[in-house]
mmCIF file of C-alpha atoms and ligand atoms in Angstrom:
data_model
loop_
_atom_site.group_PDB
_atom_site.id
_atom_site.type_symbol
_atom_site.label_atom_id
_atom_site.label_comp_id
_atom_site.label_asym_id
_atom_site.label_seq_id
_atom_site.Cartn_x
_atom_site.Cartn_y
_atom_site.Cartn_z
ATOM 1 C CA MET A 231 138.707 101.495 117.525
ATOM 2 C CA ILE A 232 136.442 98.874 118.998
ATOM 3 C CA PRO A 233 135.801 96.062 116.500
ATOM 4 C CA LYS A 234 132.179 95.260 115.619
ATOM 5 C CA THR A 235 132.643 91.569 116.384
ATOM 6 C CA MET A 236 134.685 89.704 118.965
ATOM 7 C CA GLN A 237 135.807 86.232 119.893
ATOM 8 C CA ALA A 238 133.888 84.620 122.749
ATOM 9 C CA VAL A 239 133.312 81.267 124.378
ATOM 10 C CA VAL A 240 129.581 80.583 124.133
ATOM 11 C CA CYS A 241 127.819 77.994 126.281
ATOM 12 C CA HIS A 242 124.974 76.295 124.383
ATOM 13 C CA GLY A 243 124.314 73.533 126.906
ATOM 14 C CA ILE A 244 125.983 70.844 129.000
ATOM 15 C CA GLY A 245 129.388 70.074 127.475
ATOM 16 C CA ASP A 246 128.513 72.198 124.429
ATOM 17 C CA TYR A 247 130.768 75.263 124.606
ATOM 18 C CA ARG A 248 132.001 76.804 121.352
ATOM 19 C CA LEU A 249 134.444 79.506 120.339
ATOM 20 C CA GLU A 250 132.395 81.924 118.254
ATOM 21 C CA ARG A 251 132.469 85.354 116.658
ATOM 22 C CA VAL A 252 129.689 87.425 118.140
ATOM 23 C CA ALA A 253 128.709 91.096 118.080
ATOM 24 C CA THR A 254 130.752 93.241 120.464
ATOM 25 C CA PRO A 255 128.239 94.560 123.022
ATOM 26 C CA SER A 256 127.582 98.285 123.047
ATOM 27 C CA PRO A 257 127.062 100.151 126.308
ATOM 28 C CA GLY A 258 123.589 101.498 127.059
ATOM 29 C CA PRO A 259 122.918 104.203 129.667
ATOM 30 C CA GLY A 260 125.125 103.654 132.738
ATOM 31 C CA ASP A 261 126.918 100.645 131.199
ATOM 32 C CA ILE A 262 130.657 100.235 130.729
ATOM 33 C CA LEU A 263 132.298 98.328 127.887
ATOM 34 C CA VAL A 264 135.371 96.516 129.176
ATOM 35 C CA LYS A 265 138.221 94.942 127.240
ATOM 36 C CA VAL A 266 138.936 91.725 129.141
ATOM 37 C CA GLU A 267 142.530 91.128 130.262
ATOM 38 C CA ALA A 268 141.975 87.715 131.820
ATOM 39 C CA CYS A 269 139.194 85.514 133.154
ATOM 40 C CA GLY A 270 139.605 82.663 135.611
ATOM 41 C CA VAL A 271 138.002 79.254 135.189
ATOM 42 C CA CYS A 272 136.088 78.598 138.411
ATOM 43 C CA ALA A 273 135.243 75.158 139.832
ATOM 44 C CA GLY A 274 131.656 76.321 139.299
ATOM 45 C CA ASP A 275 132.342 76.831 135.585
ATOM 46 C CA VAL A 276 133.701 73.291 135.339
ATOM 47 C CA LYS A 277 130.708 71.893 137.240
ATOM 48 C CA ALA A 278 128.328 73.763 134.912
ATOM 49 C CA TYR A 279 130.236 72.411 131.885
ATOM 50 C CA GLN A 280 129.885 68.888 133.239
ATOM 51 C CA GLY A 281 126.156 69.277 133.885
ATOM 52 C CA ALA A 282 125.890 69.517 137.689
ATOM 53 C CA PRO A 283 122.180 69.613 138.662
ATOM 54 C CA MET A 284 122.552 72.863 140.615
ATOM 55 C CA PHE A 285 123.186 74.646 137.307
ATOM 56 C CA TRP A 286 120.880 72.743 134.985
ATOM 57 C CA GLY A 287 117.984 71.708 137.210
ATOM 58 C CA GLY A 288 116.955 68.263 138.368
ATOM 59 C CA GLY A 289 115.255 67.063 141.537
ATOM 60 C CA ILE A 290 113.778 70.091 143.283
ATOM 61 C CA GLN A 291 116.156 72.540 141.637
ATOM 62 C CA GLU A 292 115.352 74.817 138.726
ATOM 63 C CA ALA A 293 117.824 75.318 135.903
ATOM 64 C CA TYR A 294 120.065 78.282 136.689
ATOM 65 C CA VAL A 295 122.034 78.650 133.453
ATOM 66 C CA GLU A 296 120.395 80.401 130.498
ATOM 67 C CA THR A 297 121.753 79.533 127.060
ATOM 68 C CA PRO A 298 123.370 80.735 124.942
ATOM 69 C CA VAL A 299 125.550 82.621 127.399
ATOM 70 C CA ILE A 300 129.213 83.669 127.634
ATOM 71 C CA PRO A 301 130.659 82.142 130.854
ATOM 72 C CA GLY A 302 133.120 83.680 133.308
ATOM 73 C CA HIS A 303 132.746 85.659 136.543
ATOM 74 C CA GLU A 304 136.413 86.041 137.645
ATOM 75 C CA PHE A 305 137.734 88.744 135.348
ATOM 76 C CA VAL A 306 139.708 91.945 135.175
ATOM 77 C CA GLY A 307 139.810 94.393 132.283
ATOM 78 C CA THR A 308 140.012 97.959 131.093
ATOM 79 C CA ALA A 309 137.096 100.325 130.518
ATOM 80 C CA VAL A 310 137.103 101.238 126.807
ATOM 81 C CA ALA A 311 133.695 102.875 126.285
ATOM 82 C CA LEU A 312 131.097 104.375 128.578
ATOM 83 C CA GLY A 313 127.341 104.634 128.211
ATOM 84 C CA GLU A 314 125.562 107.867 129.041
ATOM 85 C CA GLY A 315 125.888 108.712 132.728
ATOM 86 C CA ALA A 316 128.315 105.881 133.528
ATOM 87 C CA VAL A 317 131.031 108.246 134.805
ATOM 88 C CA GLU A 318 128.652 109.827 137.309
ATOM 89 C CA LEU A 319 127.169 106.472 138.309
ATOM 90 C CA HIS A 320 130.396 104.511 138.815
ATOM 91 C CA GLY A 321 133.228 107.059 138.999
ATOM 92 C CA ILE A 322 135.020 105.143 136.262
ATOM 93 C CA GLN A 323 136.701 106.693 133.208
ATOM 94 C CA VAL A 324 137.835 105.236 129.909
ATOM 95 C CA GLY A 325 141.268 103.682 130.488
ATOM 96 C CA ASP A 326 140.619 102.657 134.101
ATOM 97 C CA ARG A 327 141.430 99.089 135.068
ATOM 98 C CA VAL A 328 138.298 97.573 136.571
ATOM 99 C CA VAL A 329 136.654 94.535 138.113
ATOM 100 C CA SER A 330 132.965 93.970 138.790
ATOM 101 C CA GLU A 331 131.428 91.953 141.604
ATOM 102 C CA GLN A 332 130.222 88.593 140.320
ATOM 103 C CA ILE A 333 126.583 89.219 141.275
ATOM 104 C CA VAL A 334 124.642 91.948 139.483
ATOM 105 C CA PRO A 335 121.923 92.814 142.006
ATOM 106 C CA CYS A 336 118.373 93.563 140.865
ATOM 107 C CA GLY A 337 118.108 96.434 143.338
ATOM 108 C CA GLN A 338 114.397 95.752 143.831
ATOM 109 C CA CYS A 339 113.974 92.596 145.895
ATOM 110 C CA ARG A 340 113.650 92.272 149.673
ATOM 111 C CA PHE A 341 117.355 91.488 150.035
ATOM 112 C CA CYS A 342 118.658 94.224 147.719
ATOM 113 C CA GLN A 343 116.425 96.743 149.474
ATOM 114 C CA ARG A 344 118.018 95.814 152.804
ATOM 115 C CA GLY A 345 121.594 95.984 151.550
ATOM 116 C CA GLN A 346 121.871 92.190 151.419
ATOM 117 C CA TYR A 347 122.572 92.322 147.706
ATOM 118 C CA TRP A 348 124.673 89.157 147.624
ATOM 119 C CA MET A 349 121.539 87.131 148.357
ATOM 120 C CA CYS A 350 119.488 88.946 145.668
ATOM 121 C CA GLN A 351 116.368 86.933 144.908
ATOM 122 C CA VAL A 352 116.857 87.322 141.128
ATOM 123 C CA HIS A 353 120.498 86.344 141.519
ATOM 124 C CA ASN A 354 122.085 87.273 138.204
ATOM 125 C CA ILE A 355 125.715 86.196 138.134
ATOM 126 C CA TYR A 356 128.026 87.011 135.244
ATOM 127 C CA GLY A 357 128.372 84.101 132.897
ATOM 128 C CA PHE A 358 125.211 82.262 133.875
ATOM 129 C CA GLN A 359 122.340 84.480 132.688
ATOM 130 C CA GLN A 360 121.981 86.044 129.267
ATOM 131 C CA ASN A 361 121.625 89.630 130.471
ATOM 132 C CA VAL A 362 124.992 89.372 132.249
ATOM 133 C CA ASN A 363 127.377 87.716 129.815
ATOM 134 C CA GLY A 364 130.724 86.860 131.395
ATOM 135 C CA GLY A 365 134.422 87.426 130.852
ATOM 136 C CA MET A 366 135.411 84.554 128.544
ATOM 137 C CA ALA A 367 135.417 86.970 125.611
ATOM 138 C CA GLU A 368 137.452 89.843 124.224
ATOM 139 C CA TYR A 369 134.950 92.369 125.555
ATOM 140 C CA MET A 370 132.150 92.364 128.114
ATOM 141 C CA LEU A 371 129.585 94.779 129.480
ATOM 142 C CA PHE A 372 129.567 95.955 133.071
ATOM 143 C CA PRO A 373 125.870 96.832 133.380
ATOM 144 C CA ALA A 374 124.530 99.988 135.014
ATOM 145 C CA ARG A 375 123.222 98.113 138.082
ATOM 146 C CA GLY A 376 126.467 96.169 138.679
ATOM 147 C CA ARG A 377 128.978 96.889 141.449
ATOM 148 C CA HIS A 378 132.267 97.926 139.843
ATOM 149 C CA HIS A 379 135.636 98.736 141.383
ATOM 150 C CA LYS A 380 138.784 100.384 140.038
ATOM 151 C CA VAL A 381 142.003 98.416 140.475
ATOM 152 C CA SER A 382 145.541 99.642 140.181
ATOM 153 C CA PRO A 383 147.379 98.952 136.923
ATOM 154 C CA ASP A 384 150.342 97.911 139.120
ATOM 155 C CA ILE A 385 148.713 94.688 140.317
ATOM 156 C CA PRO A 386 150.215 91.774 138.372
ATOM 157 C CA LEU A 387 147.685 90.106 136.083
ATOM 158 C CA ASP A 388 147.619 86.792 138.000
ATOM 159 C CA ALA A 389 146.743 88.566 141.237
ATOM 160 C CA ALA A 390 144.251 90.941 139.584
ATOM 161 C CA ALA A 391 142.379 87.996 138.076
ATOM 162 C CA MET A 392 142.127 86.427 141.551
ATOM 163 C CA ILE A 393 140.332 89.365 143.190
ATOM 164 C CA GLU A 394 136.912 87.670 142.924
ATOM 165 C CA PRO A 395 137.951 84.413 144.645
ATOM 166 C CA LEU A 396 139.922 86.351 147.280
ATOM 167 C CA ALA A 397 136.864 88.500 148.046
ATOM 168 C CA CYS A 398 134.897 85.262 148.629
ATOM 169 C CA SER A 399 137.650 83.916 150.918
ATOM 170 C CA ILE A 400 137.525 87.104 153.007
ATOM 171 C CA HIS A 401 133.764 86.762 153.496
ATOM 172 C CA ALA A 402 134.101 83.117 154.599
ATOM 173 C CA ILE A 403 136.735 84.103 157.166
ATOM 174 C CA ASN A 404 134.566 86.957 158.430
ATOM 175 C CA ARG A 405 131.763 84.455 158.950
ATOM 176 C CA ALA A 406 134.075 82.241 161.023
ATOM 177 C CA GLN A 407 134.567 84.922 163.720
ATOM 178 C CA ILE A 408 138.033 83.617 164.548
ATOM 179 C CA GLU A 409 139.268 84.505 168.024
ATOM 180 C CA LEU A 410 142.836 84.897 169.300
ATOM 181 C CA GLY A 411 144.396 81.509 169.874
ATOM 182 C CA ASP A 412 141.800 79.505 167.928
ATOM 183 C CA THR A 413 142.748 76.336 166.096
ATOM 184 C CA VAL A 414 141.295 76.793 162.633
ATOM 185 C CA VAL A 415 141.002 73.952 160.146
ATOM 186 C CA ILE A 416 140.551 74.904 156.494
ATOM 187 C CA ALA A 417 139.541 71.903 154.426
ATOM 188 C CA GLY A 418 140.399 72.306 150.757
ATOM 189 C CA ALA A 419 143.481 74.204 149.557
ATOM 190 C CA GLY A 420 142.146 75.243 146.174
ATOM 191 C CA PRO A 421 142.072 78.898 145.052
ATOM 192 C CA LEU A 422 139.462 79.730 147.698
ATOM 193 C CA GLY A 423 140.962 77.706 150.536
ATOM 194 C CA LEU A 424 144.415 79.203 149.933
ATOM 195 C CA GLY A 425 143.016 82.718 150.221
ATOM 196 C CA MET A 426 141.194 81.665 153.395
ATOM 197 C CA VAL A 427 144.442 80.382 154.928
ATOM 198 C CA ALA A 428 146.158 83.742 154.387
ATOM 199 C CA VAL A 429 143.200 85.804 155.587
ATOM 200 C CA ALA A 430 142.632 83.534 158.617
ATOM 201 C CA LYS A 431 146.247 84.182 159.677
ATOM 202 C CA MET A 432 145.503 87.915 159.834
ATOM 203 C CA LYS A 433 143.039 87.156 162.651
ATOM 204 C CA ASN A 434 145.898 85.898 164.831
ATOM 205 C CA PRO A 435 144.629 82.415 165.525
ATOM 206 C CA GLY A 436 146.747 79.950 167.456
ATOM 207 C CA CYS A 437 147.096 77.548 164.566
ATOM 208 C CA VAL A 438 145.830 77.236 160.997
ATOM 209 C CA ILE A 439 145.684 73.693 159.653
ATOM 210 C CA ALA A 440 145.173 73.165 155.926
ATOM 211 C CA LEU A 441 143.775 69.877 154.608
ATOM 212 C CA ASP A 442 143.909 68.704 151.015
ATOM 213 C CA LEU A 443 144.250 65.439 149.116
ATOM 214 C CA ARG A 444 147.039 66.913 146.995
ATOM 215 C CA ASP A 445 150.512 67.559 148.312
ATOM 216 C CA ASP A 446 151.291 70.299 145.754
ATOM 217 C CA ARG A 447 148.331 72.303 147.043
ATOM 218 C CA LEU A 448 149.401 71.691 150.639
ATOM 219 C CA GLU A 449 152.868 73.057 149.829
ATOM 220 C CA LEU A 450 151.181 76.189 148.475
ATOM 221 C CA ALA A 451 149.065 76.382 151.640
ATOM 222 C CA LYS A 452 152.304 76.583 153.633
ATOM 223 C CA GLN A 453 153.404 79.528 151.495
ATOM 224 C CA PHE A 454 150.041 81.153 152.208
ATOM 225 C CA GLY A 455 150.735 80.804 155.941
ATOM 226 C CA ALA A 456 149.374 77.444 157.098
ATOM 227 C CA ASP A 457 151.049 76.314 160.347
ATOM 228 C CA LEU A 458 150.289 72.659 159.679
ATOM 229 C CA ILE A 459 149.333 70.752 156.554
ATOM 230 C CA MET A 460 147.694 67.334 156.455
ATOM 231 C CA ASN A 461 146.607 65.009 153.685
ATOM 232 C CA PRO A 462 143.526 62.904 154.579
ATOM 233 C CA ASP A 463 144.708 60.274 152.068
ATOM 234 C CA GLN A 464 147.886 59.767 154.091
ATOM 235 C CA ASP A 465 146.995 60.717 157.670
ATOM 236 C CA ASP A 466 144.103 60.075 160.016
ATOM 237 C CA VAL A 467 143.324 63.791 160.111
ATOM 238 C CA VAL A 468 140.515 63.550 162.665
ATOM 239 C CA THR A 469 142.834 61.896 165.189
ATOM 240 C CA ALA A 470 145.655 64.305 164.328
ATOM 241 C CA VAL A 471 143.486 67.385 164.930
ATOM 242 C CA LEU A 472 142.176 65.947 168.203
ATOM 243 C CA GLN A 473 145.768 65.332 169.321
ATOM 244 C CA GLN A 474 146.670 68.922 168.409
ATOM 245 C CA THR A 475 143.872 70.212 170.639
ATOM 246 C CA ASP A 476 144.176 68.089 173.801
ATOM 247 C CA GLY A 477 141.385 65.863 172.547
ATOM 248 C CA TYR A 478 138.802 68.655 172.239
ATOM 249 C CA GLY A 479 138.828 69.332 168.494
ATOM 250 C CA CYS A 480 139.315 72.486 166.441
ATOM 251 C CA ASP A 481 137.533 75.709 167.371
ATOM 252 C CA VAL A 482 136.678 76.577 163.783
ATOM 253 C CA TYR A 483 136.242 74.321 160.763
ATOM 254 C CA ILE A 484 135.859 75.831 157.302
ATOM 255 C CA GLU A 485 134.645 73.499 154.586
ATOM 256 C CA ALA A 486 135.949 74.407 151.114
ATOM 257 C CA THR A 487 136.439 71.011 149.506
ATOM 258 C CA GLY A 488 133.240 70.568 147.505
ATOM 259 C CA ASP A 489 133.200 66.949 148.619
ATOM 260 C CA PRO A 490 130.682 65.417 151.076
ATOM 261 C CA SER A 491 133.557 63.843 153.052
ATOM 262 C CA GLY A 492 134.757 67.375 153.833
ATOM 263 C CA VAL A 493 131.568 67.870 155.833
ATOM 264 C CA THR A 494 131.519 64.576 157.731
ATOM 265 C CA GLN A 495 135.191 64.782 158.697
ATOM 266 C CA GLY A 496 134.634 68.368 159.902
ATOM 267 C CA LEU A 497 131.765 67.399 162.176
ATOM 268 C CA GLN A 498 134.042 64.759 163.693
ATOM 269 C CA MET A 499 137.063 67.009 164.327
ATOM 270 C CA ILE A 500 135.305 70.172 165.514
ATOM 271 C CA ARG A 501 135.012 70.757 169.280
ATOM 272 C CA LYS A 502 131.769 71.166 171.178
ATOM 273 C CA LEU A 503 130.347 74.702 170.720
ATOM 274 C CA GLY A 504 132.610 75.152 167.686
ATOM 275 C CA ARG A 505 131.941 77.218 164.564
ATOM 276 C CA PHE A 506 131.492 75.406 161.264
ATOM 277 C CA VAL A 507 131.549 77.479 158.062
ATOM 278 C CA GLU A 508 130.173 75.916 154.897
ATOM 279 C CA PHE A 509 131.500 77.473 151.719
ATOM 280 C CA SER A 510 131.527 74.700 149.098
ATOM 281 C CA VAL A 511 129.269 73.993 146.188
ATOM 282 C CA PHE A 512 128.558 70.257 145.980
ATOM 283 C CA THR A 513 127.766 68.139 142.980
ATOM 284 C CA ASP A 514 126.133 65.499 145.196
ATOM 285 C CA PRO A 515 124.061 65.878 148.382
ATOM 286 C CA THR A 516 125.755 65.195 151.719
ATOM 287 C CA THR A 517 124.360 62.897 154.395
ATOM 288 C CA VAL A 518 125.345 63.565 158.002
ATOM 289 C CA ASP A 519 124.099 62.755 161.474
ATOM 290 C CA TRP A 520 122.442 66.030 162.477
ATOM 291 C CA SER A 521 122.358 65.024 166.133
ATOM 292 C CA ILE A 522 126.049 65.982 166.208
ATOM 293 C CA ILE A 523 125.031 69.600 165.537
ATOM 294 C CA GLY A 524 122.479 69.797 168.359
ATOM 295 C CA ASP A 525 122.547 67.023 170.905
ATOM 296 C CA ARG A 526 126.239 66.215 170.931
ATOM 297 C CA LYS A 527 128.123 69.434 170.171
ATOM 298 C CA GLU A 528 125.731 72.418 170.013
ATOM 299 C CA LEU A 529 127.568 73.787 167.007
ATOM 300 C CA ASP A 530 127.148 77.116 165.250
ATOM 301 C CA ILE A 531 126.792 76.462 161.524
ATOM 302 C CA TYR A 532 127.399 79.407 159.197
ATOM 303 C CA GLY A 533 126.894 79.511 155.449
ATOM 304 C CA ALA A 534 129.131 81.697 153.306
ATOM 305 C CA HIS A 535 128.102 82.865 149.851
ATOM 306 C CA LEU A 536 129.935 85.251 147.529
ATOM 307 C CA SER A 537 131.700 88.328 148.810
ATOM 308 C CA PRO A 538 129.509 91.056 150.274
ATOM 309 C CA TYR A 539 131.389 94.307 150.784
ATOM 310 C CA THR A 540 134.779 92.555 150.626
ATOM 311 C CA TYR A 541 136.039 93.602 147.166
ATOM 312 C CA PRO A 542 137.800 96.751 148.427
ATOM 313 C CA LEU A 543 139.827 94.678 150.922
ATOM 314 C CA ALA A 544 140.542 91.979 148.344
ATOM 315 C CA ILE A 545 141.856 94.645 145.961
ATOM 316 C CA GLU A 546 144.039 96.082 148.727
ATOM 317 C CA TYR A 547 145.473 92.667 149.660
ATOM 318 C CA ALA A 548 146.140 91.844 146.006
ATOM 319 C CA GLN A 549 147.866 95.185 145.515
ATOM 320 C CA THR A 550 150.029 95.135 148.638
ATOM 321 C CA GLY A 551 150.789 91.434 148.229
ATOM 322 C CA ARG A 552 149.613 90.858 151.783
ATOM 323 C CA VAL A 553 147.856 87.820 150.335
ATOM 324 C CA PRO A 554 150.102 86.250 147.654
ATOM 325 C CA ILE A 555 146.996 85.323 145.697
ATOM 326 C CA GLY A 556 148.674 85.410 142.269
ATOM 327 C CA GLN A 557 150.629 82.308 143.304
ATOM 328 C CA ALA A 558 147.424 80.305 143.042
ATOM 329 C CA VAL A 559 147.480 80.779 139.256
ATOM 330 C CA THR A 560 149.216 77.747 137.778
ATOM 331 C CA HIS A 561 148.150 77.835 134.112
ATOM 332 C CA THR A 562 147.201 80.384 131.471
ATOM 333 C CA PHE A 563 145.570 79.597 128.119
ATOM 334 C CA PRO A 564 144.513 81.748 125.177
ATOM 335 C CA LEU A 565 140.746 82.020 124.743
ATOM 336 C CA ALA A 566 140.841 79.794 121.646
ATOM 337 C CA GLU A 567 142.137 76.940 123.813
ATOM 338 C CA PHE A 568 139.286 77.163 126.299
ATOM 339 C CA ALA A 569 138.541 73.417 125.964
ATOM 340 C CA ALA A 570 142.076 72.570 127.083
ATOM 341 C CA ALA A 571 141.754 75.135 129.889
ATOM 342 C CA PHE A 572 138.545 73.548 131.195
ATOM 343 C CA GLN A 573 140.180 70.137 130.980
ATOM 344 C CA LYS A 574 143.191 71.414 132.920
ATOM 345 C CA ALA A 575 140.954 72.974 135.567
ATOM 346 C CA LYS A 576 139.190 69.632 135.989
ATOM 347 C CA GLU A 577 142.404 67.622 136.375
ATOM 348 C CA ARG A 578 143.748 66.896 139.789
ATOM 349 C CA ASP A 579 147.384 67.177 138.824
ATOM 350 C CA HIS A 580 149.373 70.282 139.784
ATOM 351 C CA THR A 581 146.565 72.601 138.821
ATOM 352 C CA VAL A 582 145.148 75.264 141.081
ATOM 353 C CA LYS A 583 143.769 78.198 139.085
ATOM 354 C CA VAL A 584 143.561 78.291 135.306
ATOM 355 C CA LEU A 585 143.197 81.637 133.498
ATOM 356 C CA LEU A 586 141.935 82.406 130.021
ATOM 357 C CA VAL A 587 143.561 85.362 128.311
ATOM 358 C CA PRO A 588 141.823 86.793 125.233
HETATM 359 ZN ZN1 ZN B 31 134.164 81.519 140.976
HETATM 360 ZN ZN1 ZN B 32 117.654 91.730 144.314
#
């Protein structure tokens, strides 16, 4: 029996998130009702909670979050009810363990029409717009136009809940076009950076260097396969990377810190003709000398957003353990303690990924 009401975290505005009893959604044609097993707290969720302009508008940006909305885009659950035609549409049955890609494409815009659904102009992401409520609830709807995937019940919960971030890490590494022997610097050993370290190693580079301000995260980065770890608070990392590379600089620099200094330090330590991948979401704008990009180094700069076509691989790596992504989960809280979970996710002390479990 599916209860008529459920517990959910509801975002009413900046810093105003409440645990509420709301109606359990019911699946329309093509929709799937999912009982949520776990939902990760993303750095983006914390930034939205704190009022970052990219979510709430300000300057030239429009507000992105619609309220009230149930947050959460990193979830795994079990299909418990299907709308008409959902089996045919998605190949999913009641009882299947499932995830859904964080973006729910409109299917109509220029980008969706060309298969570039991750850049959909409408850009509905679970947990930010009202028609795509997220996973910080007992139940959620996977809508008809979403992109859903079955996952094995054998994947441990911590790893299953990390499929979304891992899929994003895979895309960032694909963008980097790592070649045999490359020296790859990954700045930021959070949940995303850790996944990037492990996936970068699969490309057989010469050396993967992980940078982070926290030694506990750097230790994890080693377990994920980093050849070298460096803490910019303790070492002159630009000089160290130049020394590693006969004075030339790294071939590839991947920025996953979310801090403007992650960009400036990267432009200093990357070699001429290098590849710079920008993954982070920043609270504040970054100022850099753009002449480094053209005049001095002729760099290739690649953006990386979301996880186009990478969920199947992320699911495989989570299942086989080829990427030990579950190790990034450091804390789990019940839904009712979401405020403590957000606080924990914000802290810089021995926290990597925080999960909410309804
Ligand atoms: Zn996320
Ligand atoms: Zn679209």
